[in-house]
XYZ file of C-alpha atoms in Angstrom:
106
model
C -19.189 -24.679 -3.528
C -21.849 -25.205 -6.145
C -20.914 -25.928 -9.773
C -21.601 -22.372 -10.941
C -19.264 -21.017 -8.283
C -16.560 -23.500 -9.293
C -16.955 -22.550 -12.962
C -16.587 -18.862 -12.083
C -13.559 -19.617 -9.906
C -11.918 -21.455 -12.810
C -12.696 -18.516 -15.102
C -11.158 -16.145 -12.531
C -8.027 -18.284 -12.232
C -7.543 -18.222 -16.018
C -6.496 -14.621 -15.550
C -3.373 -15.994 -13.875
C -2.812 -18.905 -16.249
C -0.792 -17.198 -18.958
C 2.834 -16.054 -18.922
C 2.059 -12.677 -20.515
C -0.812 -11.976 -18.114
C 1.409 -12.756 -15.112
C 4.081 -10.456 -16.550
C 1.503 -7.694 -16.993
C 0.270 -8.098 -13.412
C 3.848 -7.935 -12.148
C 4.529 -4.883 -14.336
C 1.634 -2.926 -12.819
C 1.895 -4.371 -9.317
C 3.481 -1.261 -7.820
C 2.372 1.511 -10.182
C -0.193 2.156 -12.880
C 1.019 2.130 -16.458
C -0.203 2.799 -19.980
C -0.304 0.087 -22.644
C 2.852 1.570 -24.197
C 4.715 1.373 -20.889
C 3.617 -2.236 -20.383
C 4.624 -3.117 -23.967
C 8.049 -1.612 -23.281
C 8.404 -3.482 -19.949
C 7.525 -6.811 -21.551
C 9.182 -6.145 -24.911
C 5.917 -7.324 -26.461
C 3.527 -6.380 -29.218
C 0.808 -3.842 -28.453
C -2.013 -5.888 -29.987
C -1.080 -8.931 -27.902
C -0.704 -6.921 -24.690
C -4.045 -5.201 -25.334
C -5.785 -8.571 -25.691
C -4.320 -9.757 -22.403
C -5.283 -6.483 -20.688
C -8.867 -7.029 -21.866
C -8.808 -10.530 -20.378
C -7.419 -9.288 -17.060
C -9.990 -6.512 -16.959
C -12.766 -8.983 -17.800
C -11.606 -11.231 -14.946
C -11.804 -8.251 -12.586
C -8.086 -8.280 -11.775
C -7.207 -4.856 -13.175
C -8.867 -1.512 -13.775
C -8.224 1.241 -16.291
C -8.277 4.953 -15.507
C -8.585 7.593 -18.228
C -5.709 10.074 -18.001
C -6.056 12.534 -20.866
C -5.784 10.541 -24.076
C -4.249 7.535 -22.294
C -5.665 4.765 -20.137
C -3.540 3.837 -17.147
C -3.891 0.287 -15.870
C -3.454 -0.855 -12.292
C -4.343 -3.774 -10.101
C -7.950 -3.686 -8.975
C -7.159 -3.469 -5.270
C -4.799 -4.461 -2.467
C -6.290 -7.968 -2.343
C -5.076 -8.696 -5.894
C -1.632 -7.374 -4.908
C -1.705 -9.600 -1.814
C -2.725 -12.579 -3.949
C 0.282 -12.049 -6.240
C 2.524 -11.855 -3.186
C 0.976 -15.060 -1.839
C 1.571 -16.799 -5.197
C 5.274 -15.921 -4.851
C 5.370 -17.203 -1.277
C 3.709 -20.524 -2.093
C 5.730 -20.893 -5.294
C 9.001 -20.593 -3.365
C 7.883 -23.493 -1.180
C 6.752 -25.798 -4.005
C 8.917 -24.857 -6.984
C 11.055 -28.018 -6.733
C 7.930 -30.177 -6.791
C 6.549 -28.228 -9.744
C 9.801 -28.678 -11.673
C 9.550 -32.465 -11.181
C 5.827 -32.727 -11.949
C 5.191 -34.706 -15.106
C 1.396 -34.242 -15.067
C 1.361 -30.738 -16.526
C 4.059 -30.601 -19.164
C 3.800 -27.864 -21.782
């Protein structure tokens, strides 16, 4: 991979690197939702959720569909859904190692 490709890959992966963004992706994994529905699911603030939705949309992970006066958000495609499922699968296998890792402490 050339440097530009690596930089874009890192930018893409940032879409998954925030707790709220992961929660949003999980919230819309199985059905499209409006901002208000996502805010309710996450018990969050609309302005914060909207900022994260913009990031996810900018990373190409989600799409918005106009439905009357509302925009309904969903995952971009089945591949994004599959990627989330794969994250869960890999996480189950490595979660003990992650819990013990001292290199990436918050």
